[in-house]
XYZ file of C-alpha atoms in Angstrom:
689
model
C 99.210 143.791 81.597
C 100.119 140.177 82.544
C 99.265 139.436 86.200
C 102.392 137.485 87.172
C 101.863 137.786 90.925
C 98.252 136.662 90.822
C 99.246 133.695 88.543
C 101.861 132.474 91.185
C 99.339 133.075 94.080
C 96.630 130.951 92.034
C 99.100 128.083 91.357
C 100.174 128.048 95.079
C 96.607 127.994 96.304
C 95.699 125.132 93.897
C 98.790 122.973 94.990
C 97.772 123.766 98.559
C 94.177 122.830 97.868
C 95.053 119.415 96.410
C 97.339 118.682 99.339
C 100.361 117.677 96.882
C 103.265 116.416 98.925
C 105.804 116.179 96.043
C 105.979 118.156 92.985
C 108.186 118.012 89.831
C 108.714 121.294 88.132
C 109.779 121.201 84.549
C 110.916 124.536 82.963
C 112.610 125.669 79.814
C 114.282 129.136 79.982
C 116.878 129.707 82.645
C 115.235 133.054 83.252
C 112.114 131.424 84.703
C 114.242 130.152 87.559
C 114.059 133.703 89.257
C 110.362 133.476 89.325
C 110.510 129.876 90.528
C 112.741 131.067 93.546
C 110.003 133.190 94.856
C 107.529 130.227 94.311
C 109.724 127.692 96.244
C 110.346 129.987 99.206
C 106.591 130.525 99.844
C 105.688 129.620 103.424
C 102.874 127.288 102.113
C 105.436 124.974 100.645
C 107.635 124.233 103.740
C 106.511 120.520 103.812
C 106.519 120.045 99.969
C 109.417 118.156 98.399
C 110.376 119.714 94.923
C 112.190 118.288 92.033
C 113.471 120.712 89.327
C 114.008 119.526 85.817
C 115.474 121.822 83.204
C 114.795 121.190 79.481
C 118.072 121.824 78.110
C 118.588 122.521 74.342
C 115.158 121.320 73.560
C 115.828 117.857 74.829
C 112.202 117.095 75.882
C 112.615 113.361 75.923
C 115.496 113.533 78.187
C 113.628 115.573 80.644
C 110.565 113.214 80.380
C 112.877 110.309 81.176
C 114.260 112.153 84.185
C 110.595 112.449 85.443
C 110.076 108.786 84.802
C 113.137 107.973 86.687
C 111.947 109.808 89.701
C 108.589 108.137 89.803
C 109.906 104.640 88.943
C 109.593 102.250 91.866
C 112.046 99.580 90.891
C 113.390 98.704 94.315
C 111.153 95.882 95.294
C 112.703 95.481 98.906
C 112.087 99.127 99.610
C 108.615 98.961 98.175
C 107.741 95.868 100.086
C 108.724 97.628 103.365
C 106.682 100.615 102.496
C 103.790 98.536 101.641
C 104.144 95.991 104.370
C 102.904 97.819 107.224
C 100.018 99.909 105.887
C 96.870 99.593 104.018
C 98.156 101.599 101.102
C 99.372 100.077 97.817
C 102.804 100.424 96.162
C 101.202 102.254 93.196
C 99.993 105.034 95.702
C 103.736 105.371 96.855
C 104.716 105.967 93.052
C 101.906 108.493 92.525
C 103.304 110.823 94.985
C 105.843 111.626 92.249
C 103.296 112.034 89.558
C 102.423 115.623 90.199
C 104.048 118.048 87.537
C 104.171 121.708 87.189
C 105.042 122.661 83.518
C 106.544 126.266 83.437
C 106.878 126.712 79.752
C 105.210 128.084 76.568
C 102.255 126.280 74.951
C 104.647 125.095 72.206
C 107.230 123.672 74.660
C 104.340 122.182 76.750
C 103.151 120.303 73.629
C 106.515 119.055 72.869
C 107.305 117.780 76.295
C 103.862 116.113 76.586
C 104.541 114.238 73.327
C 107.821 113.142 74.863
C 106.030 112.139 78.195
C 103.489 110.145 76.130
C 106.505 108.221 74.644
C 107.882 107.200 78.027
C 104.529 106.341 79.625
C 104.105 109.435 81.699
C 100.686 110.418 80.494
C 98.596 107.987 82.644
C 95.516 107.986 84.941
C 97.493 108.938 88.050
C 99.353 111.898 86.456
C 98.422 115.510 87.047
C 99.950 118.206 84.750
C 99.600 121.763 85.952
C 100.640 124.480 83.355
C 101.546 127.892 83.893
C 100.689 128.676 80.337
C 97.309 130.387 79.974
C 96.347 128.743 76.894
C 95.154 125.294 77.803
C 91.820 125.941 76.179
C 93.389 126.599 72.876
C 96.201 123.931 72.787
C 95.992 120.786 70.597
C 95.207 117.949 73.303
C 93.883 115.362 70.828
C 96.703 112.984 71.433
C 96.417 113.203 75.197
C 92.804 113.246 76.000
C 92.269 109.336 76.049
C 94.879 108.533 78.629
C 92.742 109.709 81.559
C 95.488 112.064 82.905
C 94.601 115.347 84.256
C 95.831 118.588 82.626
C 94.922 121.769 84.741
C 95.248 125.246 83.440
C 94.323 128.851 84.300
C 92.403 131.122 82.008
C 92.210 134.871 82.697
C 89.474 135.450 80.069
C 85.922 135.043 81.142
C 83.917 136.428 78.146
C 80.444 135.758 77.354
C 77.895 136.953 74.519
C 76.340 139.197 77.243
C 79.737 141.161 77.509
C 79.931 141.599 73.826
C 76.550 143.142 73.771
C 77.436 145.443 76.680
C 80.367 147.033 74.584
C 79.634 150.709 73.593
C 79.006 151.660 70.234
C 81.889 154.298 70.005
C 84.444 151.430 69.802
C 82.557 148.173 69.304
C 84.307 144.945 70.134
C 84.970 142.514 67.237
C 83.325 139.043 67.579
C 85.265 136.836 69.955
C 85.224 133.836 67.822
C 86.026 135.769 64.797
C 89.082 137.466 66.540
C 90.359 133.925 67.520
C 89.953 132.603 64.111
C 91.942 135.705 62.745
C 94.765 135.162 65.234
C 94.830 131.357 64.540
C 94.749 131.700 60.762
C 97.673 134.284 60.622
C 99.710 132.202 63.104
C 99.281 129.049 61.087
C 100.019 130.820 57.909
C 103.305 132.168 59.448
C 104.299 128.721 60.647
C 103.208 126.680 57.544
C 105.972 124.358 56.252
C 106.300 123.776 52.467
C 107.887 120.277 51.902
C 110.226 119.369 49.149
C 107.202 117.841 47.279
C 105.432 121.235 47.338
C 102.870 120.157 49.872
C 101.864 122.597 52.716
C 102.138 121.087 56.152
C 101.445 122.646 59.519
C 103.566 122.015 62.385
C 101.165 120.849 65.058
C 103.099 122.332 67.938
C 103.086 125.758 66.253
C 99.320 125.708 66.162
C 99.442 125.911 70.012
C 99.472 129.660 70.024
C 99.443 132.105 72.788
C 95.814 133.106 72.250
C 95.365 134.443 75.899
C 98.279 136.887 75.340
C 96.744 137.948 72.090
C 93.446 138.607 73.786
C 94.950 140.459 76.630
C 97.111 142.559 74.302
C 94.092 143.534 72.337
C 92.135 144.447 75.509
C 94.966 146.800 76.832
C 95.080 148.601 73.513
C 91.208 148.576 73.450
C 91.054 150.097 77.062
C 93.600 152.745 76.187
C 91.506 153.574 72.923
C 88.341 153.721 75.099
C 89.951 156.078 77.629
C 91.277 158.317 74.697
C 87.921 158.177 72.918
C 86.155 159.218 76.077
C 88.415 162.087 76.845
C 88.751 163.388 73.179
C 84.913 163.200 72.685
C 84.467 165.503 75.549
C 87.251 167.773 74.441
C 86.311 167.950 70.661
C 82.646 167.357 71.110
C 82.903 164.543 68.458
C 80.097 162.305 67.183
C 80.054 159.176 69.294
C 79.732 157.129 66.051
C 83.138 158.440 64.733
C 85.826 155.642 64.850
C 89.018 157.425 63.461
C 90.693 160.814 63.501
C 92.538 162.778 60.966
C 95.952 164.253 61.321
C 94.662 167.653 62.406
C 92.357 166.232 65.057
C 95.178 164.039 66.382
C 97.458 167.137 66.733
C 94.719 169.008 68.406
C 94.171 166.094 70.908
C 97.845 165.852 71.744
C 97.973 169.584 72.343
C 95.035 169.568 74.703
C 96.014 166.353 76.568
C 99.694 166.584 76.660
C 100.330 170.337 76.566
C 101.704 169.924 73.137
C 105.086 168.766 74.489
C 105.337 165.159 73.303
C 108.663 163.505 72.826
C 108.630 159.862 71.398
C 110.524 157.069 73.203
C 113.956 156.266 71.775
C 115.935 153.185 72.905
C 119.660 153.345 71.701
C 120.725 150.365 73.768
C 123.056 150.262 76.805
C 123.420 153.349 78.805
C 124.015 155.868 76.132
C 122.831 159.408 76.943
C 120.454 159.644 73.829
C 118.026 157.174 75.356
C 114.734 158.969 75.923
C 111.382 158.208 77.607
C 107.919 158.685 76.281
C 107.073 162.145 77.598
C 103.331 161.344 77.553
C 103.575 158.248 79.643
C 102.590 159.989 82.934
C 99.634 161.682 81.149
C 98.441 158.346 79.785
C 98.735 156.769 83.092
C 96.735 159.477 84.805
C 94.094 159.186 81.983
C 93.623 155.564 82.549
C 93.452 155.878 86.436
C 90.737 158.548 86.090
C 88.765 156.570 83.576
C 85.950 155.085 85.858
C 83.509 153.505 83.181
C 83.147 149.706 83.191
C 84.503 148.444 80.034
C 83.991 145.108 78.447
C 86.824 143.567 76.292
C 87.465 140.166 74.716
C 88.494 138.933 78.121
C 85.451 140.106 79.946
C 84.991 142.972 82.219
C 88.058 145.304 82.339
C 88.224 146.853 85.859
C 90.469 149.729 85.491
C 89.476 151.978 88.613
C 93.075 152.519 89.856
C 93.980 154.492 92.812
C 95.540 157.650 91.632
C 97.947 157.465 94.674
C 99.250 154.102 93.428
C 102.777 154.061 91.808
C 103.047 154.378 88.262
C 104.724 151.005 87.860
C 101.794 149.157 89.235
C 99.942 146.568 87.193
C 96.962 147.713 84.968
C 94.780 145.082 86.877
C 93.860 146.301 90.286
C 93.810 143.443 92.912
C 91.379 145.447 94.935
C 88.838 144.853 92.150
C 88.696 140.971 92.405
C 90.889 139.587 89.616
C 89.685 136.187 88.658
C 91.177 133.056 86.912
C 88.957 130.468 85.542
C 90.387 126.812 86.495
C 90.148 124.503 83.471
C 90.673 120.654 83.428
C 91.120 118.080 80.763
C 90.421 114.815 82.628
C 88.288 111.600 82.224
C 85.613 113.358 79.991
C 88.068 113.918 77.257
C 86.967 117.500 76.844
C 88.360 120.696 78.531
C 85.921 121.730 81.153
C 85.749 124.747 83.674
C 85.754 123.259 87.039
C 85.825 126.415 89.137
C 87.612 129.658 89.494
C 90.240 131.517 91.735
C 89.614 134.989 92.833
C 91.962 137.425 94.255
C 89.605 139.790 96.450
C 90.019 142.490 98.926
C 90.772 139.960 101.804
C 92.440 136.665 100.955
C 92.788 134.649 97.791
C 90.376 131.868 97.513
C 89.426 128.869 95.350
C 85.899 128.036 94.566
C 85.511 124.487 92.919
C 81.798 124.174 93.102
C 81.801 123.124 89.408
C 84.219 120.394 90.316
C 82.979 116.906 91.161
C 82.979 115.731 94.842
C 85.851 113.334 94.248
C 88.102 115.677 92.411
C 88.130 117.824 95.575
C 89.420 114.927 97.719
C 93.006 114.011 97.789
C 93.300 110.424 96.436
C 90.179 109.990 94.410
C 90.320 110.791 90.739
C 86.719 111.167 89.744
C 83.292 111.017 91.429
C 81.618 107.479 91.703
C 78.585 108.564 89.737
C 80.817 109.427 86.757
C 82.849 106.086 86.850
C 81.928 103.222 84.691
C 80.431 100.431 86.786
C 81.115 96.771 86.413
C 78.921 93.670 87.628
C 81.628 91.335 88.893
C 80.959 87.470 89.289
C 83.233 85.297 91.423
C 83.412 82.048 93.313
C 84.417 81.455 96.898
C 87.825 79.923 96.798
C 90.600 80.215 99.169
C 92.757 82.295 99.119
C 91.401 84.097 96.006
C 87.978 85.059 97.282
C 86.806 84.538 100.886
C 84.184 85.733 103.033
C 85.685 87.684 106.057
C 85.654 85.563 109.211
C 82.872 87.731 111.032
C 80.400 87.556 108.084
C 77.515 85.207 107.406
C 77.652 82.797 104.571
C 74.163 84.114 103.528
C 75.099 87.748 103.069
C 77.298 88.661 100.107
C 77.967 92.447 100.353
C 81.135 93.309 98.443
C 82.838 94.847 101.470
C 82.737 91.433 103.127
C 84.847 89.769 100.656
C 88.647 89.451 100.917
C 91.408 87.491 99.192
C 93.955 87.801 96.467
C 91.578 88.403 93.624
C 89.673 90.949 95.732
C 92.881 92.833 96.318
C 93.704 92.883 92.781
C 90.174 94.024 91.711
C 90.584 96.877 94.198
C 93.930 97.881 92.675
C 92.381 97.773 89.028
C 89.369 99.829 90.169
C 91.418 102.474 91.829
C 94.082 102.884 89.072
C 91.606 102.472 86.194
C 88.768 104.491 87.607
C 85.761 102.223 87.643
C 83.354 101.019 90.275
C 81.996 97.449 90.903
C 79.529 95.186 92.730
C 80.458 91.530 93.416
C 78.087 88.611 93.525
C 78.791 84.862 93.925
C 78.014 82.753 90.854
C 74.752 81.036 91.421
C 75.562 77.485 90.472
C 79.028 77.858 92.068
C 80.756 76.590 88.875
C 83.665 78.163 86.974
C 82.170 77.470 83.586
C 82.194 74.753 81.172
C 80.511 73.899 77.760
C 77.166 72.087 78.277
C 77.517 70.546 74.748
C 74.467 72.485 73.368
C 76.160 75.728 72.803
C 75.548 77.155 76.257
C 77.858 77.596 79.145
C 77.328 77.343 82.934
C 79.130 78.998 85.746
C 80.879 82.289 85.587
C 81.676 82.045 82.017
C 77.942 81.547 81.206
C 77.019 84.605 83.182
C 79.553 86.608 81.070
C 78.014 85.271 77.764
C 74.494 85.897 78.822
C 75.359 89.419 79.936
C 74.504 88.688 83.430
C 77.992 89.983 84.432
C 80.540 92.169 82.950
C 83.629 90.681 84.539
C 84.692 87.465 86.211
C 87.382 87.768 88.804
C 88.292 84.234 90.157
C 91.059 81.582 89.688
C 90.171 81.112 86.150
C 92.785 78.922 84.590
C 93.806 78.587 80.885
C 97.116 78.062 78.978
C 97.494 80.700 76.317
C 98.308 84.187 77.128
C 97.676 83.881 80.859
C 97.688 86.709 83.216
C 100.522 85.544 85.293
C 102.610 84.892 82.077
C 102.252 88.089 80.263
C 98.714 89.626 79.962
C 95.362 88.312 78.837
C 93.916 88.150 75.530
C 91.632 85.807 73.401
C 93.515 82.797 71.926
C 92.675 79.961 69.787
C 91.554 76.587 71.227
C 94.461 74.120 70.840
C 96.012 70.998 72.452
C 98.090 72.141 75.355
C 101.823 71.275 74.939
C 102.487 71.952 78.556
C 101.263 68.502 79.321
C 104.128 66.898 77.295
C 106.716 69.269 78.709
C 105.582 68.409 82.416
C 105.672 64.734 81.679
C 109.257 64.992 80.289
C 110.220 66.951 83.253
C 108.689 64.338 85.424
C 110.658 61.509 83.598
C 113.944 63.586 84.302
C 113.292 63.990 87.955
C 113.510 60.914 90.191
C 112.419 61.019 93.873
C 112.593 58.422 96.723
C 110.041 59.575 99.317
C 109.116 57.826 102.484
C 105.539 57.054 101.254
C 104.255 54.459 98.754
C 103.189 56.993 96.127
C 105.862 58.947 94.421
C 104.405 60.473 91.332
C 101.317 60.402 89.085
C 102.116 56.938 87.559
C 102.121 55.333 91.173
C 98.753 56.985 91.717
C 97.325 55.566 88.402
C 98.648 52.120 89.031
C 97.236 51.537 92.388
C 93.612 51.009 93.618
C 93.829 51.644 97.364
C 93.547 55.392 97.282
C 90.901 57.045 95.221
C 91.574 60.387 93.478
C 89.443 63.122 91.815
C 89.292 66.841 90.930
C 86.806 69.681 90.783
C 83.778 68.774 88.732
C 83.691 70.974 85.459
C 87.229 72.541 86.254
C 90.114 72.977 84.174
C 92.007 70.110 85.790
C 89.212 67.785 84.953
C 89.263 68.929 81.435
C 92.992 68.503 81.309
C 92.614 64.720 82.210
C 89.719 64.393 79.883
C 91.608 65.678 76.901
C 95.066 64.281 77.712
C 96.577 61.626 75.477
C 99.173 60.317 77.979
C 98.567 56.806 78.824
C 98.700 57.403 82.516
C 96.324 60.364 82.507
C 93.849 58.561 80.231
C 93.893 55.567 82.608
C 93.200 57.887 85.558
C 90.332 59.610 83.695
C 88.645 56.306 82.836
C 88.627 55.263 86.463
C 87.456 58.826 87.719
C 84.472 58.884 85.316
C 83.406 55.471 86.734
C 82.798 56.932 90.126
C 81.004 60.339 90.375
C 81.831 60.553 94.099
C 85.466 61.525 93.484
C 84.488 64.809 91.970
C 84.042 67.818 94.248
C 82.438 71.308 93.979
C 85.528 73.319 95.013
C 89.036 73.068 96.405
C 87.943 73.364 100.076
C 85.570 70.338 99.726
C 88.538 68.427 98.089
C 90.870 69.256 100.858
C 88.377 68.203 103.529
C 87.984 64.941 101.581
C 91.766 64.395 101.645
C 91.862 64.832 105.345
C 88.881 62.673 105.981
C 89.355 59.654 103.513
C 92.051 57.792 101.593
C 91.799 60.251 98.712
C 94.127 62.225 96.424
C 92.984 65.632 95.157
C 94.187 66.759 91.833
C 94.242 70.738 91.836
C 96.009 73.730 90.350
C 99.586 74.163 91.734
C 99.092 77.767 93.164
C 95.965 76.583 95.108
C 97.867 73.462 96.221
C 100.827 75.565 97.354
C 98.331 77.700 99.506
C 96.657 74.493 101.149
C 100.040 72.921 101.888
C 101.177 76.188 103.499
C 98.137 76.318 105.674
C 98.000 72.738 106.836
C 100.983 70.591 107.721
C 98.963 67.490 107.343
C 98.868 68.004 103.581
C 101.610 67.266 101.212
C 102.398 67.730 97.538
C 103.467 64.567 95.537
C 105.305 64.696 92.209
C 105.892 67.759 89.952
C 103.633 70.124 88.168
C 101.567 68.232 85.513
C 100.623 71.399 83.591
C 101.918 74.983 83.453
C 98.851 77.335 83.655
C 98.086 80.752 84.771
C 95.020 82.892 85.956
C 93.043 85.262 83.974
C 90.174 87.811 84.263
C 87.166 87.045 82.191
C 85.528 90.094 80.237
C 82.846 90.208 77.633
C 84.076 89.554 74.081
C 85.328 92.766 72.302
C 85.254 94.760 75.645
C 87.077 98.085 75.324
C 88.474 97.319 78.916
C 90.444 94.181 77.797
C 93.626 96.041 76.641
C 93.532 98.444 79.469
C 93.361 95.745 82.135
C 95.922 93.740 80.331
C 98.383 96.629 80.407
C 97.751 97.447 84.033
C 98.245 93.785 85.032
C 101.583 93.812 83.142
C 102.492 96.880 85.091
C 101.643 95.319 88.379
C 104.030 92.408 87.418
C 106.790 94.853 86.429
C 106.561 96.652 89.920
C 106.153 93.378 91.945
C 102.602 94.005 93.041
C 101.223 90.684 92.061
C 104.107 88.852 93.773
C 103.756 90.809 97.045
C 100.008 90.099 97.103
C 100.772 86.469 96.567
C 103.265 86.613 99.498
C 100.592 88.356 101.567
C 97.796 85.777 101.165
C 99.981 82.452 100.600
C 102.598 82.950 103.207
C 101.536 85.835 105.729
C 97.967 85.064 106.352
C 98.076 82.302 109.041
C 100.650 80.225 107.338
C 102.160 77.646 109.626
C 104.193 75.529 107.252
C 107.185 76.577 105.303
C 107.947 75.146 101.828
C 105.860 73.179 99.636
C 105.652 69.527 100.423
C 107.696 70.004 103.614
C 106.317 67.032 105.268
C 107.850 64.760 102.563
C 111.495 63.944 102.782
C 112.851 63.663 99.365
C 116.142 62.063 98.411
C 117.695 62.723 94.885
C 119.195 59.852 93.059
C 120.922 59.628 89.805
C 119.410 58.779 86.361
C 119.866 55.546 84.499
C 119.524 54.853 80.701
C 115.771 53.966 81.030
C 114.965 57.343 82.692
C 116.576 59.207 79.531
C 115.671 56.763 76.899
C 112.795 58.801 75.667
C 115.012 61.808 74.790
C 117.116 59.691 72.569
C 113.927 58.234 70.822
C 112.623 61.751 70.173
C 115.971 62.855 68.945
C 116.311 59.932 66.518
C 112.781 60.467 65.199
C 113.524 64.118 64.660
C 116.774 63.451 62.685
C 115.131 60.863 60.505
C 112.241 63.092 59.591
C 114.546 66.008 58.784
C 116.707 63.840 56.575
C 113.638 62.519 54.787
C 112.297 66.021 54.188
C 115.664 67.199 52.761
C 115.857 64.114 50.493
C 112.479 64.854 49.106
C 113.107 68.442 48.664
C 116.405 67.614 46.667
C 114.612 65.183 44.470
C 111.778 67.574 43.603
C 114.059 70.400 42.748
C 116.265 68.055 40.602
C 113.210 66.920 38.678
C 111.930 70.591 38.133
C 115.420 71.550 36.824
C 115.452 68.598 34.494
C 111.981 69.483 33.011
C 113.113 73.130 32.623
C 116.208 71.996 30.638
C 114.059 69.899 28.255
């Protein structure tokens, strides 16, 4: 009854339709390898690379880890080489290993997917094609929220109209009632009674072979229909009769099989007393000659078989358009019919008219009209967001932007499945508190719901993107300023210019200095308690002309005037790489990173955080930084390359602060211990009294 040949043909056509270049096949029973050999030797798979993974002794976790190893891209040098000369991303190279064919039972499929979920295999870029015909009936609750695609074939295509077409002689049971009957008996059979007396259902066992049960029922039903039709003609029975007594059964066997029936007997091995069912040929002939269209639980049963065909042929006749439904569990979170595969009189074919446009294309996961859409606000800042050189400054179409942040946004959109439109923030500000509860700049647009996401060099200290994800953090005094100041004390330089560090800049009046108005660096000096920083802030706020609107204006001011521009280290590194007339003086004042701003309580916060962490792990962010900081027109090598620095030894004055801090800490710790001992002694004395 089961169409193995048609199932293999359907799977082959699906793999060919989606242009899969590499395929990982995971199977359980060793016997399945014989079917896989025919599958692998198919002429359509000459250019496809296969990896076979055998689930040995039920070790699903080991098999899942093997799949993870195959798709892991840990070799950054090889990855950079692949990524270097093309427009494709490293993630796309990894995705070539993320197409899996699961040749196993529904229960084994469920166990393997649970293990795959543990090792991070059930993700947006993974496709799982199952040979099991029971995807519709499997418990997929744990997997439907990960945006992976699960594809299965279903030989049943039953509708209520088919149920109404069934003849009254042997009426069909209700399809839903039949499924519930099979499910309830299966669950009852696999219910586990715990030591506490509680009844627990094994979730994997609930994934029953419903399709096989339906096909088995239809095969018996078709045989019964054939016998009922023949015996009704022979015995002239009432069409409403549903059973026969023993005398009538003997009469039927006598008329149909010449009263010469021997039952099958299997003694095992090659013993001579093995015996075939003598009525087999007669039953086969009866089925072939039965020409009425019969509707079973799986739909229309086409049984018009050619009488000249061999007796061992399948009950399903491929000349009568055998059909599989193609099911998918994807971004919608529900199992949907996306098309069908039909084996007709000419060649097998796939019709995915129910499938979205993007699902039919090779590298697109879901059609644009079904993807969530984000309004992205940004600010023009080299090399993060720039207009392409050929574009006008007055026309801000999203395809005209380029830069580090734009590349990162494209990666996120491609991997997480969303679309976006970009606009430049209207007031050209990052965002700061106006003092009345409102914010300006990009942060203000996010708060006012004028934008969904801000992708720009937004700096902040806690939980930064480049240090391990993004999240909401409490407002607190930054300790990085003290750390950086201590590092500056321990580093002594003797450059060939009058200004060596931030203290020299603060103690002179010949060169003015400033930063971006309303930026994080301005806020850093405004809130700093370090004497040199406070002195610099007092001078800066006296002269508004020292503040600029963006980094580009600040760099131009440095080149044009006697002016020092205080800026973020990453942006400074880029500018020094691009212009050899610029140099960096002193060390890094504060350790900060960049983040993506989303609306508060956005459901995308965790997903974007995890994806950025994945980019860090695979070196994607570092390669993109190399692309924009060093590869795009960079003419100077090394930060501060125009300054010749000579390291000298430290004296007592340089490290005296360390001993002061150490002594203070020791004194405070001794004082606290003494107080604690006194309090405990007093409490013990009171207790004794």
